[in-house]
Short mmCIF file of C-alpha atoms in Angstrom, two decimals:
data_model
loop_
_atom_site.label_atom_id
_atom_site.label_comp_id
_atom_site.label_asym_id
_atom_site.label_seq_id
_atom_site.Cartn_x
_atom_site.Cartn_y
_atom_site.Cartn_z
CA MET A 8 -38.46 21.82 -30.98
CA THR A 9 -41.66 23.92 -30.27
CA GLY A 10 -41.35 27.22 -28.15
CA THR A 11 -42.81 25.63 -24.79
CA GLU A 12 -39.92 23.14 -24.73
CA LYS A 13 -37.10 23.71 -22.58
CA THR A 14 -33.26 22.97 -23.30
CA PRO A 15 -32.06 20.42 -20.52
CA ALA A 16 -29.58 22.15 -17.91
CA ALA A 17 -26.35 20.98 -17.95
CA THR A 18 -24.85 18.66 -15.37
CA PRO A 19 -23.19 20.20 -12.37
CA GLU A 20 -19.20 19.26 -12.78
CA PHE A 21 -16.44 19.66 -10.59
CA ARG A 22 -12.94 18.99 -12.54
CA LEU A 23 -10.22 17.87 -10.00
CA ALA A 24 -6.81 17.66 -11.59
CA TYR A 25 -3.81 15.51 -10.49
CA VAL A 26 -0.28 14.79 -10.73
CA PRO A 27 1.31 11.39 -11.57
CA GLY A 28 1.76 9.40 -8.02
CA ALA A 29 -1.24 11.37 -6.74
CA THR A 30 -4.57 9.16 -5.56
CA PRO A 31 -7.73 10.94 -5.24
CA ALA A 32 -9.60 7.59 -5.63
CA LYS A 33 -10.99 7.55 -1.54
CA TRP A 34 -12.01 11.58 -2.20
CA VAL A 35 -13.76 10.62 -5.21
CA ARG A 36 -15.60 7.87 -3.50
CA ILE A 37 -16.50 10.34 -0.54
CA TRP A 38 -17.91 13.18 -3.39
CA ASN A 39 -19.58 10.74 -5.41
CA GLU A 40 -21.65 9.78 -2.12
CA ARG A 41 -22.22 13.16 -0.80
CA GLN A 42 -22.91 14.94 -4.14
CA PRO A 43 -24.49 12.80 -6.32
CA ASP A 44 -25.77 15.28 -8.48
CA VAL A 45 -22.50 17.01 -9.28
CA ARG A 46 -19.95 14.84 -11.68
CA LEU A 47 -16.49 14.72 -10.59
CA THR A 48 -14.23 14.41 -13.53
CA LEU A 49 -10.27 13.59 -13.19
CA VAL A 50 -7.56 15.65 -15.10
CA PRO A 51 -4.52 14.01 -15.14
CA VAL A 52 -1.76 16.51 -15.58
CA GLU A 53 2.18 16.61 -15.30
CA ALA A 54 3.71 18.11 -12.63
CA ALA A 55 5.73 20.80 -14.60
CA GLU A 56 2.00 21.52 -16.22
CA VAL A 57 -0.68 21.43 -13.69
CA ALA A 58 -0.29 25.48 -12.23
CA ASP A 59 -0.68 26.43 -15.98
CA VAL A 60 -4.06 24.15 -16.21
CA LEU A 61 -5.42 25.61 -12.96
CA ARG A 62 -4.66 29.54 -14.01
CA ARG A 63 -6.55 28.48 -17.35
CA GLY A 64 -9.55 27.38 -15.58
CA ASP A 65 -9.26 23.77 -17.38
CA ALA A 66 -9.64 22.31 -13.78
CA ASP A 67 -11.16 23.60 -10.71
CA ALA A 68 -8.56 22.37 -7.98
CA GLY A 69 -5.75 20.06 -8.05
CA LEU A 70 -3.45 17.56 -6.55
CA VAL A 71 -0.20 18.86 -6.70
CA ARG A 72 3.27 18.88 -5.41
CA LEU A 73 4.43 21.80 -3.52
CA PRO A 74 5.81 24.49 -3.71
CA VAL A 75 3.01 26.59 -5.59
CA ASP A 76 2.76 29.99 -6.29
CA ARG A 77 1.11 31.41 -2.92
CA THR A 78 0.35 34.95 -4.16
CA TYR A 79 -2.35 33.33 -6.75
CA PHE A 80 -2.74 29.47 -5.25
CA SER A 81 -4.13 28.52 -1.86
CA ALA A 82 -2.91 25.29 -0.82
CA ILE A 83 -3.64 22.58 1.99
CA SER A 84 -1.15 20.35 2.41
CA LEU A 85 -1.86 16.73 2.53
CA TYR A 86 0.98 14.56 3.18
CA THR A 87 4.66 14.14 2.63
CA GLU A 88 6.04 11.42 1.14
CA THR A 89 9.09 9.21 1.61
CA THR A 90 11.88 9.51 -0.45
CA VAL A 91 13.33 6.06 -2.55
CA VAL A 92 16.10 5.15 -4.58
CA VAL A 93 14.90 2.62 -7.65
CA VAL A 94 17.10 -0.18 -8.35
CA PRO A 95 17.68 -3.53 -9.96
CA LYS A 96 16.80 -6.56 -7.78
CA ASP A 97 19.85 -8.05 -8.06
CA HIS A 98 21.63 -4.38 -7.38
CA VAL A 99 23.74 -4.38 -3.87
CA VAL A 100 21.47 -1.50 -2.59
CA ALA A 101 18.91 -4.07 -2.52
CA ALA A 102 20.39 -6.06 0.51
CA VAL A 103 19.62 -3.23 2.66
CA GLU A 104 16.51 -1.60 3.91
CA GLU A 105 17.57 1.95 3.78
CA VAL A 106 20.42 4.10 2.45
CA THR A 107 21.88 7.47 2.54
CA LEU A 108 22.79 9.88 -0.26
CA ALA A 109 26.84 9.33 0.63
CA ASP A 110 26.04 5.31 -0.15
CA LEU A 111 24.97 6.29 -4.07
CA ALA A 112 28.01 8.84 -4.34
CA ASP A 113 29.79 6.33 -6.71
CA GLU A 114 26.90 5.21 -8.73
CA ILE A 115 25.11 6.80 -11.84
CA VAL A 116 21.75 8.50 -10.63
CA GLN A 117 19.18 9.33 -13.45
CA HIS A 118 17.96 12.97 -13.13
CA PRO A 119 14.68 13.07 -15.66
CA LEU A 120 13.81 16.42 -16.96
CA ASP A 121 10.32 16.16 -14.85
CA ASP A 122 12.06 15.31 -11.41
CA VAL A 123 9.64 16.81 -8.88
CA LEU A 124 12.51 16.85 -5.94
CA GLU A 125 13.99 19.90 -5.17
CA TRP A 126 17.92 19.07 -4.83
CA GLU A 127 20.59 21.41 -3.72
CA SER A 128 23.19 19.27 -5.07
CA LEU A 129 22.26 16.17 -7.37
CA PRO A 130 23.30 12.88 -5.97
CA GLY A 131 25.42 10.49 -7.20
CA GLN A 132 27.46 10.64 -10.84
CA ALA A 133 25.54 12.45 -13.56
CA ALA A 134 24.26 10.43 -16.27
CA PHE A 135 25.91 11.50 -20.13
CA GLU A 136 22.20 12.57 -20.97
CA ARG A 137 19.08 13.43 -18.91
CA PRO A 138 16.01 11.36 -19.99
CA ALA A 139 12.69 13.53 -20.48
CA ARG A 140 10.37 11.52 -18.25
CA THR A 141 10.63 9.62 -15.02
CA ALA A 142 9.08 6.77 -17.18
CA ASP A 143 12.06 7.02 -19.36
CA ALA A 144 14.63 6.91 -16.59
CA VAL A 145 12.75 4.04 -15.37
CA GLU A 146 13.66 1.83 -18.19
CA LEU A 147 17.34 3.11 -18.09
CA VAL A 148 17.42 1.51 -14.63
CA ALA A 149 15.96 -1.67 -15.87
CA ALA A 150 18.74 -1.57 -18.53
CA GLY A 151 21.55 -1.62 -15.85
CA VAL A 152 22.21 2.25 -16.72
CA GLY A 153 22.43 4.03 -13.37
CA LEU A 154 19.53 4.41 -10.72
CA LEU A 155 16.84 6.70 -9.73
CA VAL A 156 15.97 8.64 -6.68
CA VAL A 157 11.79 9.49 -6.82
CA PRO A 158 9.04 9.89 -4.48
CA GLN A 159 7.67 6.31 -3.15
CA SER A 160 4.39 6.86 -5.19
CA LEU A 161 6.38 7.68 -8.40
CA ALA A 162 8.26 4.02 -7.94
CA ARG A 163 5.11 2.43 -7.35
CA LEU A 164 3.57 4.10 -10.31
CA HIS A 165 6.33 2.90 -12.14
CA HIS A 166 6.77 -0.91 -10.72
CA ARG A 167 8.36 -3.41 -12.55
CA ARG A 168 9.19 -7.22 -11.48
CA ASP A 169 12.83 -6.82 -12.09
CA LEU A 170 13.25 -3.68 -10.37
CA THR A 171 12.70 -2.98 -6.31
CA TYR A 172 13.10 0.48 -4.05
CA ARG A 173 14.45 1.23 -0.93
CA THR A 174 14.08 4.40 1.51
CA VAL A 175 16.90 7.41 1.22
CA THR A 176 16.92 8.79 4.59
CA ASP A 177 18.53 12.15 3.86
CA ALA A 178 17.03 12.63 0.69
CA PRO A 179 14.52 15.90 -0.21
CA GLU A 180 10.98 14.94 0.11
CA SER A 181 7.76 15.89 -1.68
CA SER A 182 4.77 17.18 -0.48
CA VAL A 183 1.46 16.80 -2.03
CA ALA A 184 -1.30 19.26 -1.41
CA LEU A 185 -4.62 20.65 -2.70
CA ALA A 186 -4.22 23.67 -4.50
CA TRP A 187 -6.79 25.95 -6.28
CA PRO A 188 -6.85 29.75 -7.58
CA GLU A 189 -7.59 31.51 -4.45
CA GLU A 190 -10.03 34.10 -6.49
CA ARG A 191 -12.09 31.09 -7.70
CA THR A 192 -12.80 29.98 -4.44
CA THR A 193 -16.64 27.98 -5.20
CA ASP A 194 -18.78 26.23 -3.08
CA GLN A 195 -17.65 22.83 -4.75
CA VAL A 196 -14.32 23.85 -3.92
CA ASP A 197 -15.01 24.27 -0.31
CA ASP A 198 -16.79 21.06 -0.37
CA PHE A 199 -13.81 19.17 -1.74
CA ILE A 200 -11.93 21.03 0.89
CA GLY A 201 -14.12 19.42 3.85
CA ILE A 202 -14.02 16.15 2.51
CA VAL A 203 -10.01 15.94 2.40
CA ARG A 204 -9.76 17.66 5.81
CA GLY A 205 -12.17 14.63 6.88
CA ARG A 206 -15.13 16.80 7.85
CA THR A 207 -18.48 14.65 8.32
CA VAL A 208 -21.50 15.36 6.07
CA ASN A 209 -23.41 17.04 8.99
CA SER A 210 -20.26 19.35 9.79
CA SER A 211 -21.24 22.92 10.13
CA ARG A 212 -18.91 24.25 7.99
CA GLY A 213 -20.03 21.81 5.01
CA ARG A 214 -22.39 22.74 2.31
CA THR A 215 -25.61 24.67 3.91
CA GLN A 216 -28.89 22.44 3.92
CA ALA A 217 -31.76 23.73 2.28
CA PRO A 218 -34.56 25.44 4.05
CA ALA A 219 -37.06 22.60 2.85
CA GLU A 220 -34.50 19.87 3.80
CA LYS A 221 -34.24 21.46 7.46
CA ASP A 222 -38.33 22.08 7.82
CA LYS A 223 -38.88 18.43 6.94
CA GLY A 224 -36.44 17.47 9.44
CA LYS A 225 -38.18 19.02 11.81
CA ARG A 226 -41.88 18.52 10.96
CA GLY A 227 -40.46 14.37 10.66
CA ALA A 228 -38.95 14.18 14.04
CA ALA A 229 -41.04 12.29 16.50
CA THR A 230 -42.63 14.19 19.58
CA PRO A 231 -41.67 12.52 22.88
CA THR A 232 -44.15 11.21 24.76
CA ARG A 233 -44.74 12.34 28.31
CA LYS A 234 -45.07 9.40 30.84
CA PRO A 235 -47.16 9.88 33.28
CA ALA A 236 -45.62 10.94 36.84
CA ARG A 237 -44.73 7.97 39.08
CA PRO A 238 -46.21 8.68 42.88
CA LYS A 239 -43.80 9.70 45.58
CA GLN A 240 -42.98 6.97 48.06
CA GLY A 241 -45.23 6.89 50.94
CA THR A 242 -48.28 8.78 49.22
CA ALA A 243 -51.24 7.03 49.97
CA GLN A 244 -52.90 5.32 46.72
CA PRO A 245 -56.69 4.96 46.32
CA ALA A 246 -57.76 1.37 47.55
CA ARG A 247 -58.92 -0.99 45.23
CA ARG A 248 -62.73 -1.93 46.76
CA GLN A 249 -63.92 -5.78 45.90
CA GLY A 250 -66.67 -6.12 43.19
CA GLY A 251 -65.87 -2.56 41.53
CA LYS A 252 -63.06 -0.89 39.65
CA ALA A 253 -60.06 0.87 41.19
CA GLY A 254 -60.82 4.11 42.38
CA LYS A 255 -64.82 3.97 42.10
CA PRO A 256 -66.62 2.65 44.99
CA ALA A 257 -68.61 -0.51 44.83
CA PRO A 258 -72.29 -0.30 44.40
CA LYS A 259 -74.21 -0.33 47.51
CA ARG A 260 -76.72 -3.53 47.83
CA GLY A 261 -80.28 -2.81 48.70
CA LYS A 262 -82.79 -4.67 51.10
CA PRO A 263 -84.00 -8.06 49.62
CA ARG A 264 -87.55 -7.58 48.25
CA LYS A 265 -90.30 -9.49 49.72
CA ARG A 266 -91.77 -12.23 47.72
CA SER A 267 -95.55 -12.27 47.61
#
């Protein structure tokens, strides 16, 4: 490499962490359309670890489950999920559309260590041992060892053909939010906030357009053509004389010349 050669600049990157069950695909697609020069990298993280990932700066923002530490993080709530109970397809609960926690009182209900629901008191009968992960709890339910209460997105994430799920009407719910360290609110974070809030690309709160692009837009705009004013009704118009053009008098004829 000679002294005149320059090292290529690194491609700008926005890193988005997301917890199991969160679905960033729609927002990623919009980002790629609006910010093709900034690579968006997805960082899958367990729900219990996402706060530490954001604090360390291993991601710029994250799709997390509330609550978060509001003294450190800014957060925008995106949606709240329905809570469901996962059961074998031949279980009696599968015969109804929805249940209450009281309906599960006599059932063994698995409570994995990574449970994301905040319980005042756990439903049903406690299992002999708590599984480490939600995926392990699903395997136990499939083996006929108890039921599992989770947000609907996790039931879909761990879907099995031999299992189904039903709504639990009075269970705690889980809300998904976009969160980021307040002290690191960058332009890219602002851009992503605009996307999840549904702002259009021309929104005044979106990324500011460069002056050159603004000037280009002004120069490229077509100048409106002024149409000639139409005469008012009743205004006399110059008569068109026969043999001449409109508005000009016809040439006068001279006397005929005598032939010799």
